[in-house]
Backbone as ProteinMPNN parsed JSONL, in Angstrom:
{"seq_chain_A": "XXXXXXXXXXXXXXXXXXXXXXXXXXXXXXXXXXXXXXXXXXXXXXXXXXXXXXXXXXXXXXXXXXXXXXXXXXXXXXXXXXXXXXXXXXXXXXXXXXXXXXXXXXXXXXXXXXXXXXXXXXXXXXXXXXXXXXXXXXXXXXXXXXXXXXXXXXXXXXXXXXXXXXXXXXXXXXXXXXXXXXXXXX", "coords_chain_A": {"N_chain_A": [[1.574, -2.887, -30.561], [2.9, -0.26, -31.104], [0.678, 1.178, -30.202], [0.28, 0.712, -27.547], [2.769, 1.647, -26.308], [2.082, 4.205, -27.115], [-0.149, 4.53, -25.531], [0.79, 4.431, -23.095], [2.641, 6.772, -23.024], [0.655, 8.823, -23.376], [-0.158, 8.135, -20.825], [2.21, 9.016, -19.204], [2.42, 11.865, -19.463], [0.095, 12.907, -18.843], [0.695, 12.121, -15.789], [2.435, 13.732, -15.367], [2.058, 16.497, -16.098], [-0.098, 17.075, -14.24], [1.007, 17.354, -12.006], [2.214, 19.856, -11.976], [-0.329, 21.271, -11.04], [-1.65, 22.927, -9.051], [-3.284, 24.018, -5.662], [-4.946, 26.779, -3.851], [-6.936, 26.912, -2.949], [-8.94, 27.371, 0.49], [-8.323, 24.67, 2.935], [-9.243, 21.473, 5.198], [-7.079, 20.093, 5.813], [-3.705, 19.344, 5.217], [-2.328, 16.265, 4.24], [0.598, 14.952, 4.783], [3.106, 12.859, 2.882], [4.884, 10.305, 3.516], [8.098, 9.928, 3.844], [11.461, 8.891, 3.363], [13.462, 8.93, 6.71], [16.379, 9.933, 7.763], [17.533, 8.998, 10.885], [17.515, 11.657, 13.055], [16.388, 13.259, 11.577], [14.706, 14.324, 8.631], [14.762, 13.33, 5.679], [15.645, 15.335, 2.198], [13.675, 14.608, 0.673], [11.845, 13.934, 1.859], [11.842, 17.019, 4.031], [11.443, 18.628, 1.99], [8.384, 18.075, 1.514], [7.514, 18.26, 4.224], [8.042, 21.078, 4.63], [6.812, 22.574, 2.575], [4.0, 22.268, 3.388], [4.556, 23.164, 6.236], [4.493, 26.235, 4.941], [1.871, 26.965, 3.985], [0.2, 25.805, 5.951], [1.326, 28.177, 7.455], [-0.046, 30.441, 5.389], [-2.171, 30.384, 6.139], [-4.136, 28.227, 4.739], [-5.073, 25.659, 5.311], [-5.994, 23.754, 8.419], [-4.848, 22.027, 9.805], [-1.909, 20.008, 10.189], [-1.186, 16.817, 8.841], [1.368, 14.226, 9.695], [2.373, 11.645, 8.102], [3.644, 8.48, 8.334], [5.638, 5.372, 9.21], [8.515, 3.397, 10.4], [11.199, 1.874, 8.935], [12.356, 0.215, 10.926], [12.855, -1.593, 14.095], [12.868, 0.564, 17.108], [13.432, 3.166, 15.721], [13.301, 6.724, 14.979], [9.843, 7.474, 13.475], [8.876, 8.726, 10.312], [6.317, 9.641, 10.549], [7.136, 10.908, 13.351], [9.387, 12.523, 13.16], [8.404, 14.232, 11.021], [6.657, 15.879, 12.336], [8.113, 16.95, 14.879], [9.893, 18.573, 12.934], [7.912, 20.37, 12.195], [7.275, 21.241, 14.825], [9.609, 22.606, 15.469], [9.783, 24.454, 13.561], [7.769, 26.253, 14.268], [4.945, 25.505, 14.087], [1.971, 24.719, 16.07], [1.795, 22.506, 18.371], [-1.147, 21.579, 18.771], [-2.045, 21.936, 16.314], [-1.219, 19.741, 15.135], [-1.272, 16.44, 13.765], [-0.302, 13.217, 13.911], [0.863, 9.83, 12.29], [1.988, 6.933, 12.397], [3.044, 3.979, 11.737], [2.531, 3.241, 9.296], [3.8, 2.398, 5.799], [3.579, 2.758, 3.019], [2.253, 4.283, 0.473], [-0.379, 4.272, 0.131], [-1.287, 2.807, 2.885], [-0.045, 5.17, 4.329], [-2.408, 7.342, 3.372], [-4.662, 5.454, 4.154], [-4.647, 5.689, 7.378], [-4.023, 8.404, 7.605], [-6.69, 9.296, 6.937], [-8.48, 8.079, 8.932], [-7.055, 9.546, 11.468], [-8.283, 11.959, 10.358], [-10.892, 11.722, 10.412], [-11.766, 11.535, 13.167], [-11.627, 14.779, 13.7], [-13.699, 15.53, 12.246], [-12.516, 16.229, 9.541], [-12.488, 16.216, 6.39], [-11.867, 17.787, 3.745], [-8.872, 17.894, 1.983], [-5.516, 18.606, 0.662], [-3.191, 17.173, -0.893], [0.008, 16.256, 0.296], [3.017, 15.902, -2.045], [5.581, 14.442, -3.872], [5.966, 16.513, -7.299], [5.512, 14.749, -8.901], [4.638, 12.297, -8.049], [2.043, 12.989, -7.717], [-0.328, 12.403, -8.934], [-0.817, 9.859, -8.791], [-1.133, 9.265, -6.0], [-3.016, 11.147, -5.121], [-5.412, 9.837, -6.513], [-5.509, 7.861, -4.768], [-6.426, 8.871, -2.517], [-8.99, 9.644, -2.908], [-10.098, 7.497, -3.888], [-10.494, 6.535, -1.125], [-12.801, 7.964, -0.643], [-12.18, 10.791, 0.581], [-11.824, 14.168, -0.04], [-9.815, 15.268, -2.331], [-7.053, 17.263, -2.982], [-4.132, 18.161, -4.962], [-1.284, 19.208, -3.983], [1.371, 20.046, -4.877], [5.048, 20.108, -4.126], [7.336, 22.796, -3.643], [10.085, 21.852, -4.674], [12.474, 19.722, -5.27], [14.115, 16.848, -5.416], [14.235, 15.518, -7.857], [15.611, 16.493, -10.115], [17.545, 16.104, -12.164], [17.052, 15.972, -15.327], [17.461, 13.182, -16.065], [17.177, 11.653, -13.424], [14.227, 12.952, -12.814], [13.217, 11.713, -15.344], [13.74, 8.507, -14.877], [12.172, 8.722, -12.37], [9.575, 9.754, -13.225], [8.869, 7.305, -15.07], [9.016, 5.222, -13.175], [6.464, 5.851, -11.725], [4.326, 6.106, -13.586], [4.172, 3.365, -14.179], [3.438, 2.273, -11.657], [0.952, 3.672, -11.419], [-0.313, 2.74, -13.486], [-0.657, -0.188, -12.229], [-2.082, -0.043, -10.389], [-4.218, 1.409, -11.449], [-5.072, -1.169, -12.31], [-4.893, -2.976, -10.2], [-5.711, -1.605, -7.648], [-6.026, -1.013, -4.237], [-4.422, -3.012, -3.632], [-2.174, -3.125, -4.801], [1.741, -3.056, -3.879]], "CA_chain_A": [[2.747, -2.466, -29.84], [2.85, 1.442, -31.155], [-0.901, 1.632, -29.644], [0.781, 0.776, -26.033], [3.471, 2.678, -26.564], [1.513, 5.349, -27.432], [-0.801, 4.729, -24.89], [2.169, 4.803, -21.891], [3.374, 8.29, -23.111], [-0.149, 9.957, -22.922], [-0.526, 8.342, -19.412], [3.182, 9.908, -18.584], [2.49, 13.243, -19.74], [-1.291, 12.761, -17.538], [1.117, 12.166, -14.272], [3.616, 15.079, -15.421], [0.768, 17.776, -16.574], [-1.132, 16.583, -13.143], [1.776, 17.281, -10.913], [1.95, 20.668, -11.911], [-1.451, 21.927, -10.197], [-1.659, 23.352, -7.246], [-4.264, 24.805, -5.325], [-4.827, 27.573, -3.217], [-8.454, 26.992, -1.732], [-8.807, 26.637, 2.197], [-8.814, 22.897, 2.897], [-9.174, 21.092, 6.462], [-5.748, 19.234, 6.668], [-2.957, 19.082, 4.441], [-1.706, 15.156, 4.372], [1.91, 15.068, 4.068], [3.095, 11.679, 3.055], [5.97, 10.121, 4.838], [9.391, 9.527, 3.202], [12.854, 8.682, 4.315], [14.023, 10.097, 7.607], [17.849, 10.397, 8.46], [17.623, 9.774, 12.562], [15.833, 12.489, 13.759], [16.103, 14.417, 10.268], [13.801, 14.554, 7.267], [15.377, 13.175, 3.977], [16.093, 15.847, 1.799], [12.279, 14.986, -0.339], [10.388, 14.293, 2.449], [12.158, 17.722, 4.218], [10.838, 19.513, 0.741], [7.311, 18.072, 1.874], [7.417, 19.176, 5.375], [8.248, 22.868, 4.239], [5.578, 22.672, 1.703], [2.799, 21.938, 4.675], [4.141, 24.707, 6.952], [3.831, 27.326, 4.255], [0.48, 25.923, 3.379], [-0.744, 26.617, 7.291], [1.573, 29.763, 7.856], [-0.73, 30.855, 4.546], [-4.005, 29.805, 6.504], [-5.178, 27.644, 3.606], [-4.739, 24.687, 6.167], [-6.414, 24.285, 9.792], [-4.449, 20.588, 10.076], [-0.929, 19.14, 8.827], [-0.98, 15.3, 8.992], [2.308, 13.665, 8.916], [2.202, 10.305, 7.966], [5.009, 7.493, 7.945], [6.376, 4.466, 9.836], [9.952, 3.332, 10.435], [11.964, 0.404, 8.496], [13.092, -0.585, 12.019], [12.232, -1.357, 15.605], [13.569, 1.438, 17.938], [14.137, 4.212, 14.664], [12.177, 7.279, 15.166], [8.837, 7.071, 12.402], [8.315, 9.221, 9.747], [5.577, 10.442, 11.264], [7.446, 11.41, 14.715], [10.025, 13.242, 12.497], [7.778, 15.498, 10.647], [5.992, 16.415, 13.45], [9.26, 17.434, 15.442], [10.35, 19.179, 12.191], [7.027, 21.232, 12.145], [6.758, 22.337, 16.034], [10.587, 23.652, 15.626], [9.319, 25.697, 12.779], [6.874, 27.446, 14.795], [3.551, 25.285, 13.999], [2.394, 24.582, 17.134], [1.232, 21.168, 18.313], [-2.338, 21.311, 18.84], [-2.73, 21.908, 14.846], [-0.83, 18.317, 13.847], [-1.707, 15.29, 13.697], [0.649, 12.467, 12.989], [0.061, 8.35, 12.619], [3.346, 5.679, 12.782], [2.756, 2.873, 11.163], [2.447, 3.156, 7.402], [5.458, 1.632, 4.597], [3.263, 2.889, 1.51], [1.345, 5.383, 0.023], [-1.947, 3.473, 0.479], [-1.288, 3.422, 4.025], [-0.115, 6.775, 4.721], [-3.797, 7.915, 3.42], [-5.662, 5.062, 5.13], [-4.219, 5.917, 8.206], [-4.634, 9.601, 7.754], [-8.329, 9.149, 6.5], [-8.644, 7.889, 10.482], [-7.094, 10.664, 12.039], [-9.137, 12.829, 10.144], [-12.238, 11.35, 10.629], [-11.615, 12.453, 14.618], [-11.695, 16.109, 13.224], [-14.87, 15.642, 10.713], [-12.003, 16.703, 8.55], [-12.512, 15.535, 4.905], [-11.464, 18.202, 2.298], [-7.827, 17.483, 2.24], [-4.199, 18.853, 0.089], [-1.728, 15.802, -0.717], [1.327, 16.789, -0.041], [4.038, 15.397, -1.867], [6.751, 15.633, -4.757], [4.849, 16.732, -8.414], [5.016, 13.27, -9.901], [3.571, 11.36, -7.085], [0.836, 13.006, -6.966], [-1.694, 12.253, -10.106], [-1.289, 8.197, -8.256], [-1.692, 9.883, -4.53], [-4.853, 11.642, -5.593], [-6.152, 9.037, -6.979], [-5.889, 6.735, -3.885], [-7.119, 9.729, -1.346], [-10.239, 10.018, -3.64], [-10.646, 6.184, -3.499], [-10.898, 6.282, 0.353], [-13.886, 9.186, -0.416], [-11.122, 12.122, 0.562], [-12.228, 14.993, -0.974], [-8.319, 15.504, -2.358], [-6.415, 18.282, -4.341], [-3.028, 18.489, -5.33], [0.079, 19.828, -3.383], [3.178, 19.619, -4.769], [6.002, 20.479, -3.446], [7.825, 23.222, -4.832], [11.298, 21.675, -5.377], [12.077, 18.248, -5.558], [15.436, 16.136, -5.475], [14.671, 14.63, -8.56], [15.723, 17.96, -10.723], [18.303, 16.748, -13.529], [16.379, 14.932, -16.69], [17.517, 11.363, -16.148], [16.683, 11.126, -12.571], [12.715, 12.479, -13.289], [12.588, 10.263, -16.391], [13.406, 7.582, -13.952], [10.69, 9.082, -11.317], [7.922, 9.107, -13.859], [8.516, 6.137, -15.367], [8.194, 4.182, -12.029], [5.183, 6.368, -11.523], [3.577, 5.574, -15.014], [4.195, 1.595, -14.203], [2.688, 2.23, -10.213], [-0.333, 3.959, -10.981], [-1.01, 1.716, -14.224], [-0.585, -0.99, -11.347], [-3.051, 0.76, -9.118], [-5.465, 1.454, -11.992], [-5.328, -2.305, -12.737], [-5.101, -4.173, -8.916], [-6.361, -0.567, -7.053], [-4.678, -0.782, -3.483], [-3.778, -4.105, -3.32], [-0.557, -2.943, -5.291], [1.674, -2.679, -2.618]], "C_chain_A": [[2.845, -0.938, -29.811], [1.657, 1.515, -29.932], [-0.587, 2.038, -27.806], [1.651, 1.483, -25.556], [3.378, 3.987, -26.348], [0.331, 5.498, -26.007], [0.368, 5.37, -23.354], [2.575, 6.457, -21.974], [1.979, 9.163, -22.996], [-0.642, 9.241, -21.186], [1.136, 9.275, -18.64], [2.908, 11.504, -18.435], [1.006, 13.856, -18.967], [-0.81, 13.134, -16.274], [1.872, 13.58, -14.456], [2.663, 16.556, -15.58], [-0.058, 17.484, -14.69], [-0.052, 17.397, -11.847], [1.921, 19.032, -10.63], [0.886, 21.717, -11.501], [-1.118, 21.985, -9.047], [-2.856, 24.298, -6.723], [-4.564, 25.603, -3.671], [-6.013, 27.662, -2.348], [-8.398, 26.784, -0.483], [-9.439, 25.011, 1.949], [-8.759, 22.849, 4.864], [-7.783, 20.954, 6.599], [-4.912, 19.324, 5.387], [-2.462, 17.46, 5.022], [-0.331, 14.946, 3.778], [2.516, 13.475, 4.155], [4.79, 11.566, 2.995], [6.837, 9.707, 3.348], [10.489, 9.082, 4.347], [13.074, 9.299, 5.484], [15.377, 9.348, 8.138], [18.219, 10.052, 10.347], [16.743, 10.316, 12.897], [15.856, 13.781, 12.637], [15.587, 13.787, 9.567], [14.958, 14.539, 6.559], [14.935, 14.265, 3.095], [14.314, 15.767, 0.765], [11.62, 15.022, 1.287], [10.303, 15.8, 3.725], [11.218, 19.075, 3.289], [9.121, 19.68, 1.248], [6.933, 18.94, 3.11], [6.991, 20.453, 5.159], [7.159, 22.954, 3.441], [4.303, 22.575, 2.896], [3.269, 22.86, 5.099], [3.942, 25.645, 6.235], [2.587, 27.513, 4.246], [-0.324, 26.482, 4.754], [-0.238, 27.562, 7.605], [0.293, 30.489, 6.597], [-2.414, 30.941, 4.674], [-4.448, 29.111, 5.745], [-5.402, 26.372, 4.495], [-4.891, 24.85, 7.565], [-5.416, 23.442, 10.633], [-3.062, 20.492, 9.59], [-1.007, 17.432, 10.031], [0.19, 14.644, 8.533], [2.09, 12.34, 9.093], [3.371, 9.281, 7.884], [5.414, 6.922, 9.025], [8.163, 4.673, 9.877], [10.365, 1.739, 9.964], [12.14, -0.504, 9.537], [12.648, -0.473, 13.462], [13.063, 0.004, 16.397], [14.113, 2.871, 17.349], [12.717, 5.228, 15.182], [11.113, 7.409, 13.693], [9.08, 8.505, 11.595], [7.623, 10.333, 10.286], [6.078, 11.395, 12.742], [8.29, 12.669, 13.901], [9.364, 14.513, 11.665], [7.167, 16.579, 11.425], [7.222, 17.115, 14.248], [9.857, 18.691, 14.639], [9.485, 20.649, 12.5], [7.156, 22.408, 13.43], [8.209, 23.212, 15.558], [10.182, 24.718, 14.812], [8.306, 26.478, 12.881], [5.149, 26.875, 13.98], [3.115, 25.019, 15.432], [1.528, 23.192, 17.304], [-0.417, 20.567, 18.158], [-2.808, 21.557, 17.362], [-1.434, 20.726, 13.959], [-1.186, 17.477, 14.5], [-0.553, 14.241, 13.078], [0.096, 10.33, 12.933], [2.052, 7.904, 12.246], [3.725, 4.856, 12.101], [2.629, 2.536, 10.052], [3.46, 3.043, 6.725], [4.832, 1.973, 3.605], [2.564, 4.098, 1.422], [-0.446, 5.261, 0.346], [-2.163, 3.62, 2.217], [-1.174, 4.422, 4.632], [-1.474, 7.352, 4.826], [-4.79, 7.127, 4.075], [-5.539, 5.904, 6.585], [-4.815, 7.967, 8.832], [-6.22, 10.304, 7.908], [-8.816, 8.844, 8.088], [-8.55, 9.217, 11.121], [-8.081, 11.66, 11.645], [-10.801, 12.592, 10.315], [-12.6, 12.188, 12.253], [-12.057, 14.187, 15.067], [-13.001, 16.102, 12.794], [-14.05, 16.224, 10.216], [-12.372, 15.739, 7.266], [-11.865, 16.061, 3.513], [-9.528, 18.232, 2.453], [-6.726, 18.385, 1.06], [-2.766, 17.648, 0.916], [-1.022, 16.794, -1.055], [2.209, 15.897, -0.489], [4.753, 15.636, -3.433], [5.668, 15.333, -6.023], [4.439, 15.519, -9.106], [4.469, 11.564, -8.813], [2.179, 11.889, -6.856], [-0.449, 12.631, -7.143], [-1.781, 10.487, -8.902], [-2.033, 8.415, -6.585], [-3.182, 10.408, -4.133], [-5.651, 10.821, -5.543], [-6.789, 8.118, -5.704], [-6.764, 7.766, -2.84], [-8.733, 9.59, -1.885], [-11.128, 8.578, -3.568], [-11.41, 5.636, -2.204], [-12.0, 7.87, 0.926], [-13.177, 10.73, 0.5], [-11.165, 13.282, -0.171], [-10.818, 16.147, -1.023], [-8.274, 16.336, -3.459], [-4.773, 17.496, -4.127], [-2.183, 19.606, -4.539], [1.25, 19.479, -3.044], [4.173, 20.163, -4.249], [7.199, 21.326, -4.605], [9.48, 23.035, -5.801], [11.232, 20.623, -4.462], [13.725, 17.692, -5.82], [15.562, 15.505, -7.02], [14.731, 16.124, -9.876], [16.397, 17.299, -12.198], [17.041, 15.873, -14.215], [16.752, 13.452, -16.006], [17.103, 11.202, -14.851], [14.788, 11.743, -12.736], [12.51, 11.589, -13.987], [12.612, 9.139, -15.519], [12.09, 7.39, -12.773], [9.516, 9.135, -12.383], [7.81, 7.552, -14.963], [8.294, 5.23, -14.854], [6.867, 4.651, -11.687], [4.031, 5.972, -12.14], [3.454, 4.063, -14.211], [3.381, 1.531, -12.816], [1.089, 2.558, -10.428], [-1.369, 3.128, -12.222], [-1.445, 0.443, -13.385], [-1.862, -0.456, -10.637], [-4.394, 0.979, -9.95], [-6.012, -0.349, -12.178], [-5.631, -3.056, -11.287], [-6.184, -3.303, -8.057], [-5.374, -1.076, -5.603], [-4.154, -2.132, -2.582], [-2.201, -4.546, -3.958], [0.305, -2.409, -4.273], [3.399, -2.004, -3.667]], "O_chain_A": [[2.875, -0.335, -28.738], [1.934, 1.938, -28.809], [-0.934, 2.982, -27.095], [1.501, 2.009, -24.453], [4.114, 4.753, -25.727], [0.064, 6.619, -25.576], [0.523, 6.499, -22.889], [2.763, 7.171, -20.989], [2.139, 10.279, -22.502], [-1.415, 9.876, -20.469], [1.044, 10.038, -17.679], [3.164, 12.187, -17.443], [0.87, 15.024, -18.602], [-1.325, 14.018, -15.589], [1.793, 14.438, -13.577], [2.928, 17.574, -14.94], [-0.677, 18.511, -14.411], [-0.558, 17.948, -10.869], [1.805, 19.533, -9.512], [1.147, 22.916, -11.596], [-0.476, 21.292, -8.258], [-3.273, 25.237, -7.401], [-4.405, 25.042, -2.586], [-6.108, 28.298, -1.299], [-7.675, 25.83, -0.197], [-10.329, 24.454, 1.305], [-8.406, 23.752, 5.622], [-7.214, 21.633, 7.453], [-5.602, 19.384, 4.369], [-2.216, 17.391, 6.226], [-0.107, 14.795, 2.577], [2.469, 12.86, 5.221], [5.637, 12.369, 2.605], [6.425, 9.343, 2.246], [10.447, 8.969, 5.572], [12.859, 10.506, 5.374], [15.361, 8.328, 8.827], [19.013, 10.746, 10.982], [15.574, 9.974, 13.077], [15.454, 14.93, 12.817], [15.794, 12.575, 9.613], [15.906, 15.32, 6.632], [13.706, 14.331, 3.076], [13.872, 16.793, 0.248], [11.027, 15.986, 1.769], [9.249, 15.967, 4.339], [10.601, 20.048, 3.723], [8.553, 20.763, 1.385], [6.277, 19.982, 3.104], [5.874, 20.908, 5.408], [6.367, 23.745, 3.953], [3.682, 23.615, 2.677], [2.74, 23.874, 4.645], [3.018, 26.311, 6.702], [2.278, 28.63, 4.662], [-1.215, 27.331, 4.733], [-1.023, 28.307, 8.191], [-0.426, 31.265, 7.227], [-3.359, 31.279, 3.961], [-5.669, 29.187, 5.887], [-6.484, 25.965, 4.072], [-4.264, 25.734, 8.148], [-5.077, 23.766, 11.771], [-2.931, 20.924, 8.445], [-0.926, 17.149, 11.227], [0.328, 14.396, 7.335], [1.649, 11.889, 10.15], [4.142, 9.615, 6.985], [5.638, 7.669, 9.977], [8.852, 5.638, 9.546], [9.962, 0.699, 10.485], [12.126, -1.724, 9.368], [12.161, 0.548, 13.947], [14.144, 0.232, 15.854], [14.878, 3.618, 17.958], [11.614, 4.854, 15.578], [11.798, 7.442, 12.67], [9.491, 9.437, 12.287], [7.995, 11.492, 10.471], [5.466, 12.398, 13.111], [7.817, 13.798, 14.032], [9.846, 15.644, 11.724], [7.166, 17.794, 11.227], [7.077, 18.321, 14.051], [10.262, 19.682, 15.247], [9.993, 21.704, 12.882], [7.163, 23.638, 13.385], [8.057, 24.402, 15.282], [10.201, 25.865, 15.26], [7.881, 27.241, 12.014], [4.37, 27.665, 13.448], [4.085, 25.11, 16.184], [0.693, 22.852, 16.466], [-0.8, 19.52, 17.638], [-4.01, 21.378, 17.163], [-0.957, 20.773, 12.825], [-1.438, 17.565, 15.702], [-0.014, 14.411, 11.984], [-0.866, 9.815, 13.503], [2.994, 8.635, 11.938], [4.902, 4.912, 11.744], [2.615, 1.331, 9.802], [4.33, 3.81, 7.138], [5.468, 1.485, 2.671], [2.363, 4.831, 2.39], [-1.332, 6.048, 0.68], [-2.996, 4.361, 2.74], [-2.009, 4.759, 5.471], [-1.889, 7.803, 5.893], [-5.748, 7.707, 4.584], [-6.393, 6.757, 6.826], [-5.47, 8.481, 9.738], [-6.712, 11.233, 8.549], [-9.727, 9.602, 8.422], [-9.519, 9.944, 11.339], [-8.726, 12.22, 12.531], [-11.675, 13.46, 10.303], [-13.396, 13.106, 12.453], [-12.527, 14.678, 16.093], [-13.515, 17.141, 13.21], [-14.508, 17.365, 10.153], [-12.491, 14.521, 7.397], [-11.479, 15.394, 2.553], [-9.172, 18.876, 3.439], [-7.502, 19.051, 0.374], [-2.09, 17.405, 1.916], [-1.05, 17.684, -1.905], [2.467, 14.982, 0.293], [4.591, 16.663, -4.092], [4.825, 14.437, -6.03], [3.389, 15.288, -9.706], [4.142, 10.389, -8.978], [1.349, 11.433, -6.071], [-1.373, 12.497, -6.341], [-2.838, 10.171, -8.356], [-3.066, 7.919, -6.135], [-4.035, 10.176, -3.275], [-6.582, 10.825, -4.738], [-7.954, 7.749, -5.554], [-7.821, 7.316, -2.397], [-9.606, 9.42, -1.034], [-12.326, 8.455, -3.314], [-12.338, 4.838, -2.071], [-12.071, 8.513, 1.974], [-13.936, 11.586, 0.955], [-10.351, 13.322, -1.094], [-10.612, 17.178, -0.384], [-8.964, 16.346, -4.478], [-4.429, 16.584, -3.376], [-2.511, 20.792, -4.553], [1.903, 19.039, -2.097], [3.737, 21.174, -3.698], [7.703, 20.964, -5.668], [9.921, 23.561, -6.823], [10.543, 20.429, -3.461], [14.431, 18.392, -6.546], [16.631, 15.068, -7.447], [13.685, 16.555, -10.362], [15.994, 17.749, -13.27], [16.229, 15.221, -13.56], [15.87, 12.824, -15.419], [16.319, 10.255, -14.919], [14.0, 10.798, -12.771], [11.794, 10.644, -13.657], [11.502, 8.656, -15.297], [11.386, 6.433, -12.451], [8.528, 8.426, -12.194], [6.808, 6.998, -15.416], [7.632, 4.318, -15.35], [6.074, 3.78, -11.328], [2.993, 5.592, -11.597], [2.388, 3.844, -13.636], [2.544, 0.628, -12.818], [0.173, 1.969, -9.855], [-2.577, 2.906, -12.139], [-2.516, -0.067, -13.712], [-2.665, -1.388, -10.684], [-5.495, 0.815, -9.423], [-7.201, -0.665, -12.168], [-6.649, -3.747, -11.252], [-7.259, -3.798, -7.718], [-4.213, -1.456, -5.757], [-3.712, -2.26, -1.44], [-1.45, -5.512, -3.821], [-0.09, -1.404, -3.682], [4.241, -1.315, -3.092]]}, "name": "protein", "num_of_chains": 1, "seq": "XXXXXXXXXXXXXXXXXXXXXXXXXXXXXXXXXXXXXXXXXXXXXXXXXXXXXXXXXXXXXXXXXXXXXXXXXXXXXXXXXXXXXXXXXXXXXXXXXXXXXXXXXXXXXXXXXXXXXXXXXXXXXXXXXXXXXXXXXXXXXXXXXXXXXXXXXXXXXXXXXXXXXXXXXXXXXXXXXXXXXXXXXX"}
């Protein structure tokens, strides 16, 4: 029981130590993975993401941003339409995004993206998304031969103590899930 215990807290402190990298190398595409959207606004994390990707190509490190994400509902605008909308207003301009529709997970988001980018011969990639999604995000980009870094986002909704502890402890239990099924954990 300690052993598991013990094991759980050095995979937490794996996702939490992990989230904190970031990297500055030129990549092809940044993949920004889809969250909530409001209508025709970006939820307040996946808003954080957005902004994290245009820096990222105002900075040149990025030739690409890929937004990724479906919609709960018939007739709602996607994820993906929403980031993309977000981006051109902020002065990216269209011919450097890429977006896909259709994705409800994390697994999908990067299949999906892994397509678009194929179109490009893009491959070396920066996940975008908040610091404690990303050690599981990685993992799956790398699965689908994605030659993935780390890019977190530099502020994050889940700020006081009890709501992270809550965010990495579903994290811990997802990507233990993901090490154990791989991406048939949905």
């Amino acid at each position: 029981m300690l052993a598991a215990f013990l094991g759980l807290l050095v995979l937490a402190w794996h996702i939490a130590s992990y989230g904190g990298r970031s990297f500055d190398a030129p990549v092809d595409a940044a993949v920004v993975l889809g969250a909530a959207v409001w209508g025709d606004k970006p939820s307040p994390v996946y808003r954080e993401r957005i902004r994290e990707a245009i820096n990222r190509y105002r900075n040149k490190q990025v030739k690409y941003l890929v937004f990724t994400g479906g919609t709960p509902k018939a007739n709602y605008l996607s994820e993906g339409e929403v980031g993309r909308a977000f981006a051109i207003r902020h002065g990216v301009p269209p011919e450097a995004i890429l977006m896909e529709t259709t994705s409800r997970t994390t697994w999908q988001n990067l299949v999906n993206a892994k397509t678009l980018l194929e179109t490009l011969g893009a491959n070396r990639v920066l996940v975008i998304s908040d610091p404690l999604h990303l050690r599981r995000a990685v993992a799956m980009a790398k699965d689908l031969d994605l030659d993935a870094l780390p890019g977190p986002t530099a502020s994050s909704r889940f700020q006081s103590l009890p709501k992270q502890a809550r965010f990495l402890w579903n994290e811990v239990w997802r990507y233990l899930h993901y090490l154990v099924l791989g991406h048939r954990f949905r």
